[in-house]
CSV table of C-alpha atoms in Angstrom, one decimal:
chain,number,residue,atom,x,y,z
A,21,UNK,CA,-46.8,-9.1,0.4
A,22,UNK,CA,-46.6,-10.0,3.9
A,23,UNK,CA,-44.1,-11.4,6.7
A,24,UNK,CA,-46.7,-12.4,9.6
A,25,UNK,CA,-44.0,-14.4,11.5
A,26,UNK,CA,-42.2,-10.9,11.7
A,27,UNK,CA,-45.6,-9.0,11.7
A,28,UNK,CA,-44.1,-6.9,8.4
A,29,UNK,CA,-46.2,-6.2,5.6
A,30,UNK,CA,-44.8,-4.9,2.1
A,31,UNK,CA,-46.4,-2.3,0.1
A,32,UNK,CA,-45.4,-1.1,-3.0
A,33,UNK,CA,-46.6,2.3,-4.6
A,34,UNK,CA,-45.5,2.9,-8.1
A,35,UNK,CA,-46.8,6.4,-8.8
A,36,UNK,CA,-49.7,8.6,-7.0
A,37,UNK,CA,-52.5,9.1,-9.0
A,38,UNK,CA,-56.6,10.1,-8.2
A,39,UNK,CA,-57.0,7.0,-6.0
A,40,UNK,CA,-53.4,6.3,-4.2
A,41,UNK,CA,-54.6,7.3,-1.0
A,42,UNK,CA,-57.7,5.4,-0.3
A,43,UNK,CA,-55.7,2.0,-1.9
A,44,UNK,CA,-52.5,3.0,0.2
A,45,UNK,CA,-55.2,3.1,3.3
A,46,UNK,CA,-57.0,-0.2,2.4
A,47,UNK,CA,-53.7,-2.0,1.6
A,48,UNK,CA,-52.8,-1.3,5.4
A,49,UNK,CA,-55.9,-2.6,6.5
A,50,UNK,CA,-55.7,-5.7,4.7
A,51,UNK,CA,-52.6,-6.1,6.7
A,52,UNK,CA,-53.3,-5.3,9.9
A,53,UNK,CA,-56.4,-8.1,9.5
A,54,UNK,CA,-53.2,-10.4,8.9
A,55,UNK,CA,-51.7,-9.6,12.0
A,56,UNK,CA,-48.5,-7.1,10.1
A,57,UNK,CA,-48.0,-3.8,12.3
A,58,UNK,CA,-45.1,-2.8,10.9
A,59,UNK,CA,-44.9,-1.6,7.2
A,60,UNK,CA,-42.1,-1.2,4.5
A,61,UNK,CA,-43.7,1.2,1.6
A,62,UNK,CA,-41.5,1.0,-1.4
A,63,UNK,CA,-41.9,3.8,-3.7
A,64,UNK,CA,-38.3,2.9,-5.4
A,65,UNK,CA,-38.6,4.4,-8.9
A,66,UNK,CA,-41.7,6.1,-8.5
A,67,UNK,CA,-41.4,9.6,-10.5
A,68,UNK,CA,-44.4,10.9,-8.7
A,69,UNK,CA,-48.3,12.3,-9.7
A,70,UNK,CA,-51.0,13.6,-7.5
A,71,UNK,CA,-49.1,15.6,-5.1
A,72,UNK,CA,-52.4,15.8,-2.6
A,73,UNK,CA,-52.9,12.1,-3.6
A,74,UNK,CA,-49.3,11.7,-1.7
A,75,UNK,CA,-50.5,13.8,1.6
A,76,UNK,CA,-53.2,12.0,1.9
A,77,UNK,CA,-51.2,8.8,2.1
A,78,UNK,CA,-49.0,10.7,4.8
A,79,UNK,CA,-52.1,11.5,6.7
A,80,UNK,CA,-53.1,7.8,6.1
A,81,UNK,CA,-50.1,7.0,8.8
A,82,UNK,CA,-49.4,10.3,11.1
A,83,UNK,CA,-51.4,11.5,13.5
A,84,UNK,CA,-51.9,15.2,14.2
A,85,UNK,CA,-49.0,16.0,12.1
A,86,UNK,CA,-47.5,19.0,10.1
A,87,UNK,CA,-46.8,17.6,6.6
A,88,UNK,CA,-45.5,20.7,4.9
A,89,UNK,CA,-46.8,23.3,2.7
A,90,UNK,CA,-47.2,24.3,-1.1
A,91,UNK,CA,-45.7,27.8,-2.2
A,92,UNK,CA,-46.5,29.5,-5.4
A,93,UNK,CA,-46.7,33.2,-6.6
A,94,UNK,CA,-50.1,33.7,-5.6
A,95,UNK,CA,-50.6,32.0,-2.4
A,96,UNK,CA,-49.4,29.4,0.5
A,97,UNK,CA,-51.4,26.1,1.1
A,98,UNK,CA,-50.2,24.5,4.5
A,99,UNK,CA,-51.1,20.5,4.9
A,100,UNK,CA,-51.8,18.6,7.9
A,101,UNK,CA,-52.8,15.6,8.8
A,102,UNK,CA,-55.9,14.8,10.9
A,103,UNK,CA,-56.3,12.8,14.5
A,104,UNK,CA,-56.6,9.2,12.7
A,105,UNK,CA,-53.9,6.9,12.0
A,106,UNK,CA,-53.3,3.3,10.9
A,107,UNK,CA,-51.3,3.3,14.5
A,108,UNK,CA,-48.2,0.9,12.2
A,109,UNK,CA,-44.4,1.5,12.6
A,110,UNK,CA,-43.1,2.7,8.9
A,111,UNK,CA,-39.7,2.3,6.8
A,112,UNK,CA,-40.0,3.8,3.3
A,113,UNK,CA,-37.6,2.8,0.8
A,114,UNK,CA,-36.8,5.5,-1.8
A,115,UNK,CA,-34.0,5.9,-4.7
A,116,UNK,CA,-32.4,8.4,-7.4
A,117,UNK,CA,-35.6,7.4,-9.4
A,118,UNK,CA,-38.1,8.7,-6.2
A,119,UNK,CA,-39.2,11.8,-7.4
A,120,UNK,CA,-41.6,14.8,-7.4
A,121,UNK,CA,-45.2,13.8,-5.3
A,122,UNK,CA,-43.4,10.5,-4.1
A,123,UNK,CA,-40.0,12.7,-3.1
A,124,UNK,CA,-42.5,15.0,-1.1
A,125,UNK,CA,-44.3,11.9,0.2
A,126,UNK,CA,-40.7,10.7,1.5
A,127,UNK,CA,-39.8,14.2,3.2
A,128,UNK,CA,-42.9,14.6,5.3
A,129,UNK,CA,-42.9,11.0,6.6
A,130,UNK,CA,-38.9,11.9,7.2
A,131,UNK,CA,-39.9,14.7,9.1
A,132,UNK,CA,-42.5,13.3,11.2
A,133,UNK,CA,-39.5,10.4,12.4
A,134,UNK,CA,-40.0,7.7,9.4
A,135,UNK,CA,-36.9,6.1,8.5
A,136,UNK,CA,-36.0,6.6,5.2
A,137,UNK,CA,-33.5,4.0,3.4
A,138,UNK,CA,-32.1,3.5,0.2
A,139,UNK,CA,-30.4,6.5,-1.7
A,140,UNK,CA,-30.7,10.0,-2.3
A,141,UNK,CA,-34.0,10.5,-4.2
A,142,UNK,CA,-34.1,12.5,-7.6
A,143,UNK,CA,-34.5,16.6,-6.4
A,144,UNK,CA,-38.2,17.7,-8.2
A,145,UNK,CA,-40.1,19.4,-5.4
A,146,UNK,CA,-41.5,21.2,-7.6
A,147,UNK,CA,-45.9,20.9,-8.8
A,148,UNK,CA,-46.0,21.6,-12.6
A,149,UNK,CA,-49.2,22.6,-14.6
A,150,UNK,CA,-50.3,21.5,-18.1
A,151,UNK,CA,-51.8,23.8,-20.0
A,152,UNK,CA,-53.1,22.9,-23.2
A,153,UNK,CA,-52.5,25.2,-26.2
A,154,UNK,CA,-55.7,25.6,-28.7
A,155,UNK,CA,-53.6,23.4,-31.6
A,156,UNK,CA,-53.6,20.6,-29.6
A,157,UNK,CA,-50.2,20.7,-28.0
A,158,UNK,CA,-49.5,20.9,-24.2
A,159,UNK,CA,-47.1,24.1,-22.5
A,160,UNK,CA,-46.0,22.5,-18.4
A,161,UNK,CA,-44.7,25.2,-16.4
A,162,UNK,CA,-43.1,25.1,-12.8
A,163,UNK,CA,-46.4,26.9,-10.5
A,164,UNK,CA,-45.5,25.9,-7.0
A,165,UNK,CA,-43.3,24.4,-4.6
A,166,UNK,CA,-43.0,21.9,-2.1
A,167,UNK,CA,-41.3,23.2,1.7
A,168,UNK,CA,-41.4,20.3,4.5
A,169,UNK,CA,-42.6,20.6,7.7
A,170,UNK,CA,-39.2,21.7,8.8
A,171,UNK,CA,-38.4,24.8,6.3
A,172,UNK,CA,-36.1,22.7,4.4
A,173,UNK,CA,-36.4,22.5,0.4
A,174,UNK,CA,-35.6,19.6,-1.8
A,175,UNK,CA,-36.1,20.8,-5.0
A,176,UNK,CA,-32.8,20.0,-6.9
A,177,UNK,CA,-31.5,18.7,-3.4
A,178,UNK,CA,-33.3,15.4,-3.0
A,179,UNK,CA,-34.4,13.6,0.4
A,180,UNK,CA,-31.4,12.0,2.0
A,181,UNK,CA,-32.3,8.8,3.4
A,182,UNK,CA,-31.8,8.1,7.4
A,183,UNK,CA,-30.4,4.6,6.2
A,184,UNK,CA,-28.4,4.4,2.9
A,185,UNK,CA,-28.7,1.4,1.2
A,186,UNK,CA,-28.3,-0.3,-2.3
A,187,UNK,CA,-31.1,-0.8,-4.4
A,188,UNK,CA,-33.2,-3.6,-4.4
A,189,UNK,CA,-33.3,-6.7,-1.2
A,190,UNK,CA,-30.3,-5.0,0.5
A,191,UNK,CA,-32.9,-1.7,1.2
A,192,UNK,CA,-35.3,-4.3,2.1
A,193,UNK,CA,-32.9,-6.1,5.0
A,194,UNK,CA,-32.0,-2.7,6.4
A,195,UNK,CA,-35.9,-2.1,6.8
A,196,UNK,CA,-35.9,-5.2,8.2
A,197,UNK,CA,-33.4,-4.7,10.7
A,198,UNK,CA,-34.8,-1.1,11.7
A,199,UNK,CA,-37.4,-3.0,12.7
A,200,UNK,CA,-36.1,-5.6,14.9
A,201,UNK,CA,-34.3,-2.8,16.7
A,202,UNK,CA,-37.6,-1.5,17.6
């Protein structure tokens, strides 16, 4: 979707499985060929997935960025992004059904200056693992969690959008505005 008078693209990401980044990247493209620089990603009720699927959207967009880390028992796994960028301006829309890889895909775009609007997302920055039992059943337990690139947590906290907004076309008008103040 696509407002080339305005030069503002839409894209919406409804969870982040094997795959998200490289579509999230393409879908950019396909946007910039249609003349839209500035983007509003939409990941309103998107409970999460592939947490590295989600960095790799965030590097998709931020240059030479810190995008956070990954903390468990056993270890510390620090993400950044690389030198590239799609070079568009971002709003994000998020809500209390943003949650878990899509929650952490809000926070490190937050942190690296993306305006965030809508309202508070869920609280699961958490990574869970499925292990599957010999009888067939499934056992998902907590393993790691998610710090942004400024210390903060938002497990059971949430992202705090820099706009709040109602769900549905009144987020959408505040991410239009946010840009015509640019």
């Amino acid at each position: 979707v696509k407002d080339s008078s305005k030069h503002i693209g839409y894209i919406r990401i409804s969870t982040f499985r094997k795959g998200t980044s490289k579509s999230f990247k393409n879908a950019i493209e396909m946007l910039k060929t249609a003349d839209c620089d500035k983007i509003i990603v939409d990941i309103r009720g998107n409970t999460g997935g592939v947490v590295e699927e989600a960095f790799g959207s965030a590097d998709e967009v931020l240059k030479k960025a810190k995008l956070g880390k990954i903390v468990s028992k056993k270890k510390t796994k620090k993400y950044t992004s690389d030198n590239s960028s799609a070079d568009v301006k971002l709003a994000v829309l998020v809500d209390q059904d943003t949650a878990s890889a899509a929650e952490i895909f809000a926070a490190v775009l937050k942190a690296n200056g993306v305006k965030i609007i809508g309202t508070k997302t869920y609280g699961k920055g958490v990574i869970q693992t499925v292990f599957k039992i010999k009888d067939g059943s499934v056992v998902k337990l907590t393993t790691a969690e998610y710090i942004d690139p400024n210390g903060k947590r938002i497990n059971e906290k949430g992202v705090t959008p820099n706009v709040e907004a109602a769900s549905g076309e009144m987020a959408i008008k505040e991410a239009m505005k946010l840009f015509e103040s640019k």
